[in-house]
Short mmCIF file of C-alpha atoms in Angstrom, two decimals:
data_model
loop_
_atom_site.label_atom_id
_atom_site.label_comp_id
_atom_site.label_asym_id
_atom_site.label_seq_id
_atom_site.Cartn_x
_atom_site.Cartn_y
_atom_site.Cartn_z
CA UNK A 41 109.81 -229.75 -40.40
CA UNK A 42 106.86 -229.21 -42.67
CA UNK A 43 105.14 -231.89 -44.72
CA UNK A 44 105.51 -231.48 -48.54
CA UNK A 45 102.26 -230.31 -50.13
CA UNK A 46 102.24 -233.34 -52.45
CA UNK A 47 102.11 -235.59 -49.40
CA UNK A 48 99.38 -233.48 -47.80
CA UNK A 49 97.35 -233.84 -51.02
CA UNK A 50 97.81 -237.61 -51.02
CA UNK A 51 96.72 -237.99 -47.37
CA UNK A 52 93.84 -235.55 -47.89
CA UNK A 53 92.57 -237.60 -50.85
CA UNK A 54 92.90 -240.77 -48.77
CA UNK A 55 90.88 -239.20 -45.93
CA UNK A 56 88.09 -238.27 -48.39
CA UNK A 57 88.00 -241.86 -49.68
CA UNK A 58 87.75 -243.04 -46.09
CA UNK A 59 84.82 -240.66 -45.47
CA UNK A 60 83.12 -242.01 -48.63
CA UNK A 61 83.60 -245.56 -47.36
CA UNK A 62 82.20 -244.61 -43.93
CA UNK A 63 79.05 -243.27 -45.64
CA UNK A 64 78.73 -246.52 -47.63
CA UNK A 65 78.65 -248.45 -44.33
CA UNK A 66 76.52 -246.00 -42.33
CA UNK A 67 73.74 -245.23 -44.83
CA UNK A 68 72.40 -248.79 -45.23
CA UNK A 69 72.66 -249.24 -41.43
CA UNK A 70 70.37 -246.24 -41.00
CA UNK A 71 67.75 -247.98 -43.14
CA UNK A 72 68.27 -251.45 -41.70
CA UNK A 73 68.74 -250.55 -38.02
CA UNK A 74 71.65 -251.29 -35.69
CA UNK A 75 72.55 -252.70 -32.27
CA UNK A 76 73.24 -250.39 -29.35
CA UNK A 77 75.50 -251.31 -26.39
CA UNK A 78 76.26 -249.36 -23.21
CA UNK A 79 80.02 -248.94 -22.67
CA UNK A 80 81.89 -249.10 -19.34
CA UNK A 81 81.83 -245.28 -19.11
CA UNK A 82 78.00 -245.40 -19.53
CA UNK A 83 78.15 -243.89 -23.02
CA UNK A 84 76.51 -245.72 -25.94
CA UNK A 85 78.11 -247.42 -28.91
CA UNK A 86 76.61 -249.21 -31.92
CA UNK A 87 77.79 -251.98 -34.18
CA UNK A 88 78.00 -249.29 -36.88
CA UNK A 89 80.70 -247.41 -34.92
CA UNK A 90 82.66 -250.66 -34.74
CA UNK A 91 82.13 -251.62 -38.40
CA UNK A 92 83.26 -248.19 -39.67
CA UNK A 93 86.34 -248.03 -37.44
CA UNK A 94 87.39 -251.58 -38.40
CA UNK A 95 87.06 -250.78 -42.11
CA UNK A 96 88.97 -247.48 -41.87
CA UNK A 97 91.74 -249.23 -39.92
CA UNK A 98 91.97 -251.82 -42.74
CA UNK A 99 92.24 -249.06 -45.36
CA UNK A 100 94.98 -247.26 -43.40
CA UNK A 101 96.90 -250.51 -42.82
CA UNK A 102 96.75 -251.20 -46.57
CA UNK A 103 97.75 -247.72 -47.75
CA UNK A 104 100.06 -246.51 -44.99
CA UNK A 105 101.37 -249.56 -43.11
CA UNK A 106 103.86 -247.49 -41.09
CA UNK A 107 101.18 -245.06 -39.78
CA UNK A 108 99.60 -245.35 -36.34
CA UNK A 109 95.87 -245.27 -35.61
CA UNK A 110 94.06 -243.87 -32.58
CA UNK A 111 90.33 -244.54 -32.53
CA UNK A 112 87.49 -244.41 -30.05
CA UNK A 113 86.54 -248.10 -30.21
CA UNK A 114 89.81 -250.09 -30.59
CA UNK A 115 93.28 -249.94 -28.98
CA UNK A 116 95.94 -247.73 -30.62
CA UNK A 117 98.29 -249.28 -33.18
CA UNK A 118 101.91 -248.15 -33.85
CA UNK A 119 101.81 -245.47 -31.14
CA UNK A 120 105.48 -244.57 -31.86
CA UNK A 121 104.89 -243.56 -35.50
CA UNK A 122 105.20 -239.81 -36.26
CA UNK A 123 102.06 -240.25 -38.39
CA UNK A 124 98.82 -240.84 -36.47
CA UNK A 125 95.37 -241.23 -37.96
CA UNK A 126 92.77 -240.24 -35.37
CA UNK A 127 89.24 -241.56 -35.90
CA UNK A 128 85.84 -241.07 -34.35
CA UNK A 129 83.60 -243.05 -36.72
CA UNK A 130 80.38 -241.58 -35.25
CA UNK A 131 80.90 -238.52 -33.08
CA UNK A 132 77.60 -237.93 -31.31
CA UNK A 133 76.58 -241.58 -31.03
CA UNK A 134 73.87 -240.68 -28.50
CA UNK A 135 72.31 -238.38 -31.12
CA UNK A 136 72.78 -241.01 -33.86
CA UNK A 137 70.94 -243.59 -31.76
CA UNK A 138 68.06 -241.18 -31.14
CA UNK A 139 67.76 -239.99 -34.75
CA UNK A 140 69.07 -236.43 -34.24
CA UNK A 141 70.99 -235.77 -37.49
CA UNK A 142 73.91 -233.71 -36.05
CA UNK A 143 76.34 -236.65 -35.59
CA UNK A 144 79.25 -237.13 -37.98
CA UNK A 145 82.42 -239.05 -38.76
CA UNK A 146 85.63 -237.28 -37.67
CA UNK A 147 88.88 -238.26 -39.42
CA UNK A 148 92.26 -236.60 -38.96
CA UNK A 149 95.92 -237.20 -39.69
CA UNK A 150 98.49 -235.71 -37.31
CA UNK A 151 102.24 -235.56 -37.95
CA UNK A 152 104.31 -235.31 -34.74
CA UNK A 153 101.19 -233.95 -33.03
CA UNK A 154 100.47 -231.33 -35.72
CA UNK A 155 97.17 -231.75 -37.61
CA UNK A 156 97.79 -232.14 -41.36
CA UNK A 157 94.38 -233.32 -42.61
CA UNK A 158 90.89 -233.03 -41.10
CA UNK A 159 87.50 -234.25 -42.35
CA UNK A 160 84.08 -234.15 -40.71
CA UNK A 161 81.36 -235.91 -42.68
CA UNK A 162 77.62 -235.76 -41.92
CA UNK A 163 75.75 -238.44 -43.89
CA UNK A 164 72.33 -237.44 -42.45
CA UNK A 165 72.84 -233.74 -43.28
CA UNK A 166 74.70 -234.33 -46.56
CA UNK A 167 77.40 -231.91 -45.40
CA UNK A 168 81.14 -232.55 -45.48
CA UNK A 169 83.98 -230.24 -44.45
CA UNK A 170 87.58 -231.11 -45.23
CA UNK A 171 90.94 -229.40 -44.94
CA UNK A 172 94.60 -230.12 -45.60
CA UNK A 173 97.44 -227.97 -44.30
CA UNK A 174 98.05 -225.43 -47.07
CA UNK A 175 95.07 -226.66 -49.13
CA UNK A 176 92.32 -224.61 -47.49
CA UNK A 177 89.02 -225.72 -45.99
CA UNK A 178 86.12 -226.81 -48.19
CA UNK A 179 82.41 -227.37 -47.46
CA UNK A 180 80.82 -229.75 -49.97
CA UNK A 181 83.62 -228.81 -52.37
CA UNK A 182 83.34 -225.03 -51.96
CA UNK A 183 86.26 -223.13 -50.39
CA UNK A 184 85.47 -221.53 -47.02
CA UNK A 185 86.90 -218.15 -45.93
CA UNK A 186 85.77 -217.00 -42.48
CA UNK A 187 85.03 -213.28 -42.11
CA UNK A 188 85.67 -211.94 -38.62
CA UNK A 189 82.79 -210.31 -36.71
CA UNK A 190 83.13 -206.52 -36.25
CA UNK A 191 84.78 -205.62 -32.92
CA UNK A 192 81.66 -203.66 -31.87
CA UNK A 193 79.35 -206.71 -32.22
CA UNK A 194 77.27 -206.82 -29.02
CA UNK A 195 77.63 -210.09 -27.03
CA UNK A 196 74.03 -211.17 -27.74
CA UNK A 197 74.83 -211.07 -31.48
CA UNK A 198 77.83 -213.40 -31.16
CA UNK A 199 76.61 -216.77 -32.45
CA UNK A 200 78.20 -219.18 -29.99
CA UNK A 201 78.08 -222.97 -29.91
CA UNK A 202 79.25 -224.76 -26.79
CA UNK A 203 79.34 -228.09 -25.00
CA UNK A 204 76.48 -229.06 -22.67
CA UNK A 205 76.94 -228.42 -18.93
CA UNK A 206 77.47 -232.20 -18.56
CA UNK A 207 80.81 -231.85 -20.39
CA UNK A 208 81.92 -228.80 -18.37
CA UNK A 209 81.24 -230.65 -15.11
CA UNK A 210 82.86 -234.01 -15.87
CA UNK A 211 86.34 -235.03 -14.61
CA UNK A 212 86.91 -231.53 -13.17
CA UNK A 213 83.81 -229.49 -12.33
CA UNK A 214 83.86 -226.32 -14.41
CA UNK A 215 80.09 -225.84 -14.39
CA UNK A 216 80.65 -222.24 -13.23
CA UNK A 217 82.37 -221.60 -16.58
CA UNK A 218 79.28 -222.86 -18.44
CA UNK A 219 77.18 -220.47 -16.35
CA UNK A 220 79.53 -217.54 -17.06
CA UNK A 221 79.71 -218.22 -20.81
CA UNK A 222 75.94 -218.68 -21.24
CA UNK A 223 75.29 -215.43 -19.30
CA UNK A 224 77.81 -213.36 -21.23
CA UNK A 225 76.99 -214.86 -24.65
CA UNK A 226 73.26 -215.68 -24.47
CA UNK A 227 72.85 -216.36 -28.23
CA UNK A 228 74.17 -219.91 -27.98
CA UNK A 229 73.52 -223.34 -29.43
CA UNK A 230 74.35 -226.77 -28.01
CA UNK A 231 74.51 -229.70 -30.46
CA UNK A 232 76.29 -232.46 -28.48
CA UNK A 233 77.73 -233.81 -31.73
CA UNK A 234 80.22 -233.15 -34.52
CA UNK A 235 77.97 -230.63 -36.29
CA UNK A 236 79.09 -228.06 -33.70
CA UNK A 237 82.61 -228.23 -35.17
CA UNK A 238 81.32 -228.10 -38.74
CA UNK A 239 79.12 -225.08 -38.03
CA UNK A 240 82.16 -223.21 -36.71
CA UNK A 241 84.52 -224.25 -39.53
CA UNK A 242 82.00 -223.01 -42.12
CA UNK A 243 81.17 -219.73 -40.36
CA UNK A 244 77.55 -220.78 -39.70
CA UNK A 245 78.32 -219.83 -36.09
CA UNK A 246 81.04 -217.46 -34.88
CA UNK A 247 82.85 -219.59 -32.31
CA UNK A 248 82.84 -222.85 -30.36
CA UNK A 249 83.78 -223.80 -26.80
CA UNK A 250 84.41 -227.56 -26.56
CA UNK A 251 85.03 -228.91 -23.07
CA UNK A 252 86.67 -231.97 -21.51
CA UNK A 253 86.71 -234.18 -24.58
CA UNK A 254 89.00 -236.91 -25.85
CA UNK A 255 91.67 -236.49 -28.51
CA UNK A 256 89.50 -237.96 -31.32
CA UNK A 257 86.71 -235.46 -30.68
CA UNK A 258 89.00 -232.52 -31.45
CA UNK A 259 91.51 -234.07 -33.87
CA UNK A 260 90.09 -232.57 -37.10
CA UNK A 261 88.98 -229.18 -35.83
CA UNK A 262 92.24 -227.22 -35.63
CA UNK A 263 93.22 -227.69 -39.28
CA UNK A 264 89.61 -227.14 -40.41
CA UNK A 265 89.42 -223.82 -38.53
CA UNK A 266 92.90 -222.54 -39.26
CA UNK A 267 92.71 -223.32 -43.00
CA UNK A 268 89.40 -221.41 -43.10
CA UNK A 269 91.12 -218.34 -41.62
CA UNK A 270 90.04 -218.81 -38.00
CA UNK A 271 91.84 -219.35 -34.73
CA UNK A 272 92.11 -222.47 -32.53
CA UNK A 273 93.32 -222.31 -28.91
CA UNK A 274 93.78 -225.30 -26.61
CA UNK A 275 92.62 -224.10 -23.19
CA UNK A 276 92.65 -227.27 -21.06
CA UNK A 277 94.74 -230.45 -21.18
CA UNK A 278 94.54 -232.78 -18.17
CA UNK A 279 94.03 -236.49 -17.46
CA UNK A 280 90.40 -237.52 -16.84
CA UNK A 281 89.23 -239.63 -13.91
CA UNK A 282 89.96 -242.67 -16.13
CA UNK A 283 93.55 -241.52 -16.79
CA UNK A 284 92.87 -240.66 -20.46
CA UNK A 285 93.82 -237.20 -21.73
CA UNK A 286 90.97 -234.66 -21.73
CA UNK A 287 91.19 -231.62 -23.99
CA UNK A 288 89.23 -228.39 -24.17
CA UNK A 289 89.53 -225.79 -26.90
CA UNK A 290 88.06 -222.52 -28.14
CA UNK A 291 87.98 -221.89 -31.85
CA UNK A 292 86.30 -219.86 -34.57
CA UNK A 293 86.51 -216.30 -35.90
CA UNK A 294 89.42 -214.45 -34.28
CA UNK A 295 87.42 -211.66 -32.57
CA UNK A 296 84.87 -213.91 -30.82
CA UNK A 297 87.66 -216.35 -29.83
CA UNK A 298 89.53 -213.47 -28.14
CA UNK A 299 86.38 -212.49 -26.24
CA UNK A 300 85.76 -216.07 -25.10
CA UNK A 301 89.36 -216.43 -23.94
CA UNK A 302 88.78 -213.39 -21.69
CA UNK A 303 86.04 -215.38 -19.89
CA UNK A 304 88.46 -218.31 -19.47
CA UNK A 305 91.06 -215.92 -18.05
CA UNK A 306 88.55 -214.97 -15.34
CA UNK A 307 87.97 -218.65 -14.51
CA UNK A 308 91.26 -220.54 -14.30
CA UNK A 309 91.18 -224.33 -14.02
CA UNK A 310 90.36 -225.30 -10.42
CA UNK A 311 92.73 -227.70 -8.65
CA UNK A 312 91.58 -231.26 -9.37
CA UNK B 86 32.24 -228.86 -29.30
CA UNK B 87 34.61 -231.18 -31.12
CA UNK B 88 35.48 -230.95 -34.80
CA UNK B 89 34.22 -233.92 -36.91
CA UNK B 90 37.09 -236.20 -37.93
CA UNK B 91 36.21 -235.76 -41.62
CA UNK B 92 36.86 -232.03 -41.25
CA UNK B 93 40.11 -232.64 -39.37
CA UNK B 94 41.23 -234.88 -42.24
CA UNK B 95 40.39 -232.22 -44.81
CA UNK B 96 42.30 -229.49 -42.95
CA UNK B 97 45.21 -231.84 -42.27
CA UNK B 98 45.49 -232.64 -45.98
CA UNK B 99 45.34 -228.93 -46.79
CA UNK B 100 48.16 -228.23 -44.30
CA UNK B 101 50.33 -230.90 -45.94
CA UNK B 102 49.73 -229.35 -49.36
CA UNK B 103 50.71 -226.00 -47.90
CA UNK B 104 53.95 -227.52 -46.53
CA UNK B 105 54.68 -229.00 -49.97
CA UNK B 106 54.14 -225.59 -51.55
CA UNK B 107 56.43 -223.95 -48.96
CA UNK B 108 59.19 -226.42 -49.91
CA UNK B 109 58.68 -225.62 -53.61
CA UNK B 110 59.36 -221.94 -52.83
CA UNK B 111 62.17 -222.44 -50.29
CA UNK B 112 64.32 -225.04 -52.08
CA UNK B 113 65.13 -222.99 -55.21
CA UNK B 114 65.75 -219.95 -52.96
CA UNK B 115 68.39 -221.97 -51.09
CA UNK B 116 70.21 -222.56 -54.38
CA UNK B 117 69.69 -219.06 -55.76
CA UNK B 118 70.25 -217.02 -52.60
CA UNK B 119 67.92 -214.55 -50.88
CA UNK B 120 67.76 -211.05 -49.40
CA UNK B 121 68.05 -210.50 -45.67
CA UNK B 122 66.50 -207.53 -43.82
CA UNK B 123 66.75 -206.52 -40.14
CA UNK B 124 63.31 -206.06 -38.57
CA UNK B 125 62.30 -203.37 -36.04
CA UNK B 126 62.81 -205.87 -33.19
CA UNK B 127 66.39 -206.49 -34.48
CA UNK B 128 65.55 -210.01 -35.67
CA UNK B 129 66.22 -210.98 -39.29
CA UNK B 130 63.77 -211.75 -42.08
CA UNK B 131 64.30 -212.80 -45.69
CA UNK B 132 62.32 -212.35 -48.87
CA UNK B 133 61.72 -216.13 -48.69
CA UNK B 134 59.81 -215.75 -45.38
CA UNK B 135 57.61 -213.16 -47.09
CA UNK B 136 57.13 -215.15 -50.32
CA UNK B 137 56.09 -218.31 -48.44
CA UNK B 138 53.69 -216.52 -46.11
CA UNK B 139 52.05 -214.63 -48.99
CA UNK B 140 51.56 -217.85 -50.96
CA UNK B 141 50.13 -219.76 -47.98
CA UNK B 142 47.74 -216.89 -47.26
CA UNK B 143 46.55 -217.05 -50.89
CA UNK B 144 45.94 -220.81 -50.59
CA UNK B 145 43.98 -220.38 -47.34
CA UNK B 146 41.93 -217.52 -48.80
CA UNK B 147 41.06 -219.70 -51.81
CA UNK B 148 40.18 -222.87 -49.88
CA UNK B 149 38.76 -221.51 -46.61
CA UNK B 150 37.66 -217.91 -47.21
CA UNK B 151 35.97 -217.65 -43.79
CA UNK B 152 39.13 -218.69 -41.86
CA UNK B 153 41.46 -216.20 -40.19
CA UNK B 154 45.25 -216.14 -40.58
CA UNK B 155 47.89 -215.15 -38.03
CA UNK B 156 51.44 -215.03 -39.40
CA UNK B 157 54.77 -213.66 -38.37
CA UNK B 158 55.27 -211.31 -41.32
CA UNK B 159 51.82 -209.86 -42.18
CA UNK B 160 48.88 -208.46 -40.17
CA UNK B 161 46.14 -210.88 -39.01
CA UNK B 162 43.10 -211.38 -41.23
CA UNK B 163 39.56 -212.25 -39.97
CA UNK B 164 40.60 -212.20 -36.31
CA UNK B 165 37.00 -212.96 -35.24
CA UNK B 166 36.77 -216.30 -37.05
CA UNK B 167 36.68 -219.41 -34.81
CA UNK B 168 39.14 -220.94 -37.30
CA UNK B 169 42.65 -219.51 -37.27
CA UNK B 170 45.58 -220.66 -39.38
CA UNK B 171 48.83 -219.79 -37.61
CA UNK B 172 51.96 -219.63 -39.76
CA UNK B 173 55.67 -219.21 -39.24
CA UNK B 174 57.03 -219.75 -42.75
CA UNK B 175 60.66 -220.06 -41.54
CA UNK B 176 61.02 -220.61 -37.80
CA UNK B 177 64.68 -220.10 -37.02
CA UNK B 178 65.35 -217.46 -39.70
CA UNK B 179 68.69 -216.58 -38.05
CA UNK B 180 69.79 -220.21 -38.53
CA UNK B 181 68.38 -220.28 -42.09
CA UNK B 182 70.39 -217.18 -43.00
CA UNK B 183 73.59 -218.71 -41.59
CA UNK B 184 73.10 -222.14 -43.19
CA UNK B 185 72.35 -224.12 -40.00
CA UNK B 186 69.75 -226.67 -41.19
CA UNK B 187 67.52 -226.78 -38.06
CA UNK B 188 64.99 -224.16 -39.26
CA UNK B 189 61.54 -225.21 -40.45
CA UNK B 190 58.08 -224.11 -41.55
CA UNK B 191 55.46 -224.22 -38.79
CA UNK B 192 51.79 -224.45 -39.83
CA UNK B 193 48.82 -224.92 -37.52
CA UNK B 194 45.04 -224.65 -37.52
CA UNK B 195 43.33 -223.71 -34.26
CA UNK B 196 39.56 -223.87 -33.63
CA UNK B 197 38.39 -221.55 -30.84
CA UNK B 198 41.95 -221.62 -29.51
CA UNK B 199 42.28 -225.43 -29.60
CA UNK B 200 44.94 -226.83 -31.97
CA UNK B 201 43.38 -229.15 -34.57
CA UNK B 202 46.23 -229.58 -37.06
CA UNK B 203 49.98 -229.07 -36.73
CA UNK B 204 52.81 -229.46 -39.25
CA UNK B 205 56.53 -228.73 -38.94
CA UNK B 206 58.48 -229.19 -42.16
CA UNK B 207 62.29 -229.15 -42.47
CA UNK B 208 63.33 -228.87 -46.14
CA UNK B 209 67.07 -228.91 -45.33
CA UNK B 210 66.76 -232.00 -43.12
CA UNK B 211 64.11 -233.74 -45.24
CA UNK B 212 62.05 -234.30 -42.08
CA UNK B 213 58.36 -233.55 -41.68
CA UNK B 214 56.13 -234.10 -38.66
CA UNK B 215 52.38 -233.69 -38.90
CA UNK B 216 49.40 -234.31 -36.68
CA UNK B 217 45.63 -233.92 -36.73
CA UNK B 218 43.44 -234.18 -33.64
CA UNK B 219 42.44 -237.86 -33.51
CA UNK B 220 44.66 -238.78 -36.47
CA UNK B 221 47.93 -239.31 -34.61
CA UNK B 222 51.38 -237.83 -35.22
CA UNK B 223 53.51 -238.93 -38.16
CA UNK B 224 57.20 -238.41 -38.97
CA UNK B 225 57.84 -238.71 -42.72
CA UNK B 226 54.67 -240.77 -42.95
CA UNK B 227 55.45 -243.15 -40.06
CA UNK B 228 53.22 -243.05 -36.96
CA UNK B 229 54.99 -241.84 -33.80
CA UNK B 230 54.23 -243.26 -30.33
CA UNK B 231 56.29 -241.74 -27.52
CA UNK B 232 57.48 -244.15 -24.80
CA UNK B 233 57.85 -242.53 -21.39
CA UNK B 234 61.26 -242.61 -19.69
CA UNK B 235 61.47 -244.89 -16.61
CA UNK B 236 60.78 -242.97 -13.38
CA UNK B 237 64.25 -243.91 -12.05
CA UNK B 238 66.06 -242.29 -15.02
CA UNK B 239 68.85 -240.14 -13.50
CA UNK B 240 68.65 -236.43 -14.41
CA UNK B 241 71.83 -236.55 -16.53
CA UNK B 242 70.14 -239.20 -18.73
CA UNK B 243 67.09 -237.03 -19.46
CA UNK B 244 67.59 -235.72 -22.99
CA UNK B 245 66.41 -232.13 -22.69
CA UNK B 246 66.14 -229.47 -25.37
CA UNK B 247 65.60 -225.88 -24.29
CA UNK B 248 65.61 -222.28 -25.46
CA UNK B 249 68.82 -220.24 -25.31
CA UNK B 250 69.37 -217.99 -22.28
CA UNK B 251 68.57 -215.04 -24.58
CA UNK B 252 64.94 -216.23 -24.72
CA UNK B 253 64.67 -216.82 -20.97
CA UNK B 254 65.95 -213.28 -20.28
CA UNK B 255 63.84 -211.31 -22.76
CA UNK B 256 60.69 -209.35 -21.80
CA UNK B 257 60.86 -210.70 -18.23
CA UNK B 258 64.28 -211.84 -17.00
CA UNK B 259 64.05 -215.52 -16.11
CA UNK B 260 67.74 -216.22 -16.68
CA UNK B 261 67.87 -217.85 -13.21
CA UNK B 262 65.45 -220.49 -14.55
CA UNK B 263 67.83 -221.27 -17.43
CA UNK B 264 70.62 -221.67 -14.88
CA UNK B 265 68.50 -223.96 -12.67
CA UNK B 266 67.32 -226.14 -15.58
CA UNK B 267 70.80 -226.51 -17.13
CA UNK B 268 72.25 -227.47 -13.70
CA UNK B 269 69.57 -230.01 -12.88
CA UNK B 270 69.35 -231.49 -16.39
CA UNK B 271 72.90 -231.18 -17.78
CA UNK B 272 72.31 -233.42 -20.84
CA UNK B 273 70.72 -230.62 -22.88
CA UNK B 274 70.63 -229.34 -26.43
CA UNK B 275 69.81 -225.87 -27.74
CA UNK B 276 68.74 -225.54 -31.38
CA UNK B 277 67.23 -222.01 -31.58
CA UNK B 278 64.90 -223.25 -34.35
CA UNK B 279 61.88 -225.43 -35.11
CA UNK B 280 63.87 -228.67 -35.04
CA UNK B 281 63.72 -228.50 -31.23
CA UNK B 282 59.94 -229.07 -31.46
CA UNK B 283 60.31 -231.83 -34.04
CA UNK B 284 62.94 -233.65 -31.96
CA UNK B 285 60.51 -233.70 -29.02
CA UNK B 286 57.45 -234.73 -31.03
CA UNK B 287 59.37 -237.68 -32.48
CA UNK B 288 60.95 -238.81 -29.19
CA UNK B 289 64.49 -237.98 -30.40
CA UNK B 290 64.74 -236.01 -27.15
CA UNK B 291 62.67 -236.51 -23.99
CA UNK B 292 61.32 -233.01 -23.37
CA UNK B 293 61.47 -229.35 -24.40
CA UNK B 294 61.33 -226.07 -22.50
CA UNK B 295 60.40 -223.22 -24.85
CA UNK B 296 60.51 -219.74 -23.36
CA UNK B 297 59.00 -216.33 -24.10
CA UNK B 298 57.97 -216.97 -27.69
CA UNK B 299 55.16 -215.74 -29.91
CA UNK B 300 51.97 -217.63 -30.70
CA UNK B 301 53.21 -218.84 -34.12
CA UNK B 302 56.32 -220.42 -32.62
CA UNK B 303 54.24 -222.76 -30.46
CA UNK B 304 51.07 -223.15 -32.55
CA UNK B 305 51.79 -226.63 -33.95
CA UNK B 306 53.54 -228.20 -30.99
CA UNK B 307 50.66 -229.08 -28.67
CA UNK B 308 48.76 -231.23 -31.16
CA UNK B 309 52.02 -232.81 -32.41
CA UNK B 310 53.03 -233.79 -28.86
CA UNK B 311 49.61 -234.85 -27.58
CA UNK B 312 48.80 -236.98 -30.64
CA UNK B 313 52.17 -238.74 -30.17
CA UNK B 314 51.19 -239.62 -26.58
CA UNK B 315 53.08 -236.84 -24.81
CA UNK B 316 52.10 -233.95 -22.58
CA UNK B 317 52.07 -230.19 -23.28
CA UNK B 318 51.80 -227.62 -20.48
CA UNK B 319 51.60 -223.85 -20.98
CA UNK B 320 53.68 -222.37 -18.15
CA UNK B 321 53.84 -218.65 -18.99
CA UNK B 322 51.47 -216.31 -20.83
CA UNK B 323 52.16 -212.57 -20.53
CA UNK B 324 52.43 -209.55 -22.83
CA UNK B 325 55.96 -208.76 -24.05
CA UNK B 326 57.60 -205.35 -23.91
CA UNK B 327 56.01 -204.72 -27.35
CA UNK B 328 52.51 -205.63 -26.08
CA UNK B 329 52.34 -208.91 -28.06
CA UNK B 330 51.50 -212.12 -26.21
CA UNK B 331 54.53 -214.18 -25.11
CA UNK B 332 54.08 -217.86 -24.37
CA UNK B 333 56.26 -220.45 -22.67
CA UNK B 334 55.57 -224.16 -22.56
CA UNK B 335 57.02 -227.46 -21.42
CA UNK B 336 56.27 -230.55 -23.45
CA UNK B 337 57.43 -234.09 -24.18
CA UNK B 338 57.27 -237.47 -22.50
CA UNK B 339 55.06 -237.29 -19.39
CA UNK B 340 57.69 -238.24 -16.77
CA UNK B 341 60.34 -235.69 -17.85
CA UNK B 342 57.65 -233.00 -18.25
CA UNK B 343 56.56 -233.60 -14.63
CA UNK B 344 60.16 -233.27 -13.44
CA UNK B 345 60.67 -230.04 -15.39
CA UNK B 346 57.45 -228.58 -13.99
CA UNK B 347 58.88 -229.16 -10.50
CA UNK B 348 61.74 -226.79 -11.40
CA UNK B 349 59.22 -224.20 -12.62
CA UNK B 350 57.30 -224.58 -9.32
CA UNK B 351 60.50 -223.57 -7.49
CA UNK B 352 60.88 -220.50 -9.71
CA UNK B 353 57.55 -218.68 -10.10
CA UNK B 354 57.30 -215.85 -12.64
CA UNK B 355 58.86 -212.71 -11.15
CA UNK B 356 56.72 -209.54 -11.11
CA UNK B 357 57.32 -207.67 -14.36
#
């Protein structure tokens, strides 16, 4: 049951307005400063994360009162709705707090679990990527078409981005997979923030391995990659030590994704 | 024999004017596009790298005709002068070519091998760090003072930035050191470009491990770190497979640097 393109366009436009509004809240906070709190899981959060998520939830409630919302900082609303907005107002809060500009807002709309709209917005980099199912992927308004790497590309020429070893080792220890990937694909970057996704969706890197993250970290990436002509494969889906779902995925240009999946095939998920 | 502060100020001002001029050449090229060539060592270079280095060499020749220049793209001039300008017009050219904004211009002045002035300028991030010996380190005009991390900081809270495994394994294979560092300090970033240095000099990360690089990659970092109150330690200095000097260094906040040096002590340089 596919979503009519007119509806996709309407939700896509709404998501862009939400990203604009997030920038309007975040930019003055960058000038003015913000409060940082340590969460129960030892990660950091700021009052800016909270202010953006509250405001986006208000906008969604006003425009689409029957839609659900899943966000990093507040409890889910309308979890039974087929339409779910999934929000991470500042993905890479640790980088945001320390002034590393790779953080970004991640906004997505899923319909019965299928991603329909995805936006990642980087106020500090002035980069935005956005996609709607059937509408293509755009970077700052320019359509993106990924070109696959030639099959003969040597591994050290594959431009990989991946999660830090901290991510690979949390919940279930897959540090050995980090070691294997970094050995086999030594031309790698680690950003620890949303820019990793953006770099892949725009072809600035060839592929991404994202490990042991929550649903809001990955919610926009599949539609962004697929609408750009790339491939997205969910490789892990298990409950974390806190009971929340943890997802891992490989995405990017089809050839490099295939080669990365071969490394995963050699390292199946250990028993938890 | 220290350099009078009035001279440091003059050279520091000259370096800032050179960084301004580099931006004036780079920014229109970003809009217009540029030509990419593969060098003999299989790395990439653009006509922008060449245009910036030529222009900076002209400025140095006009202002300081008795000073030498060492740059990535052209042969050294006046190698016997006690004063050497060391230039990497676009550090992170591979990232520049692919649109990842972490590249930057690195400019330094050394006097009898001692760094006197250092500038790293990031046109795509609108970030500049600059330092002169005795003048302090500034980020976009604001003085930087690094605060050391508490001694009890757990390893997973140390914000490390390091070179990719490709760098560790080239010339002499120290891939095992990459593996040891990423295991012991799992909260790491890899930028493959000058922003790694800038992040450390501004305290956005705690420490940096930079492996098997050329003199121009590291030329600005020591003065930038030391004038911000941090520590810089050269840990490797050997000729590469091409005969050119390859340097490795650890720098950042004093506590994390000490802890990283302990890992190096466990992994001495293998015989080449």
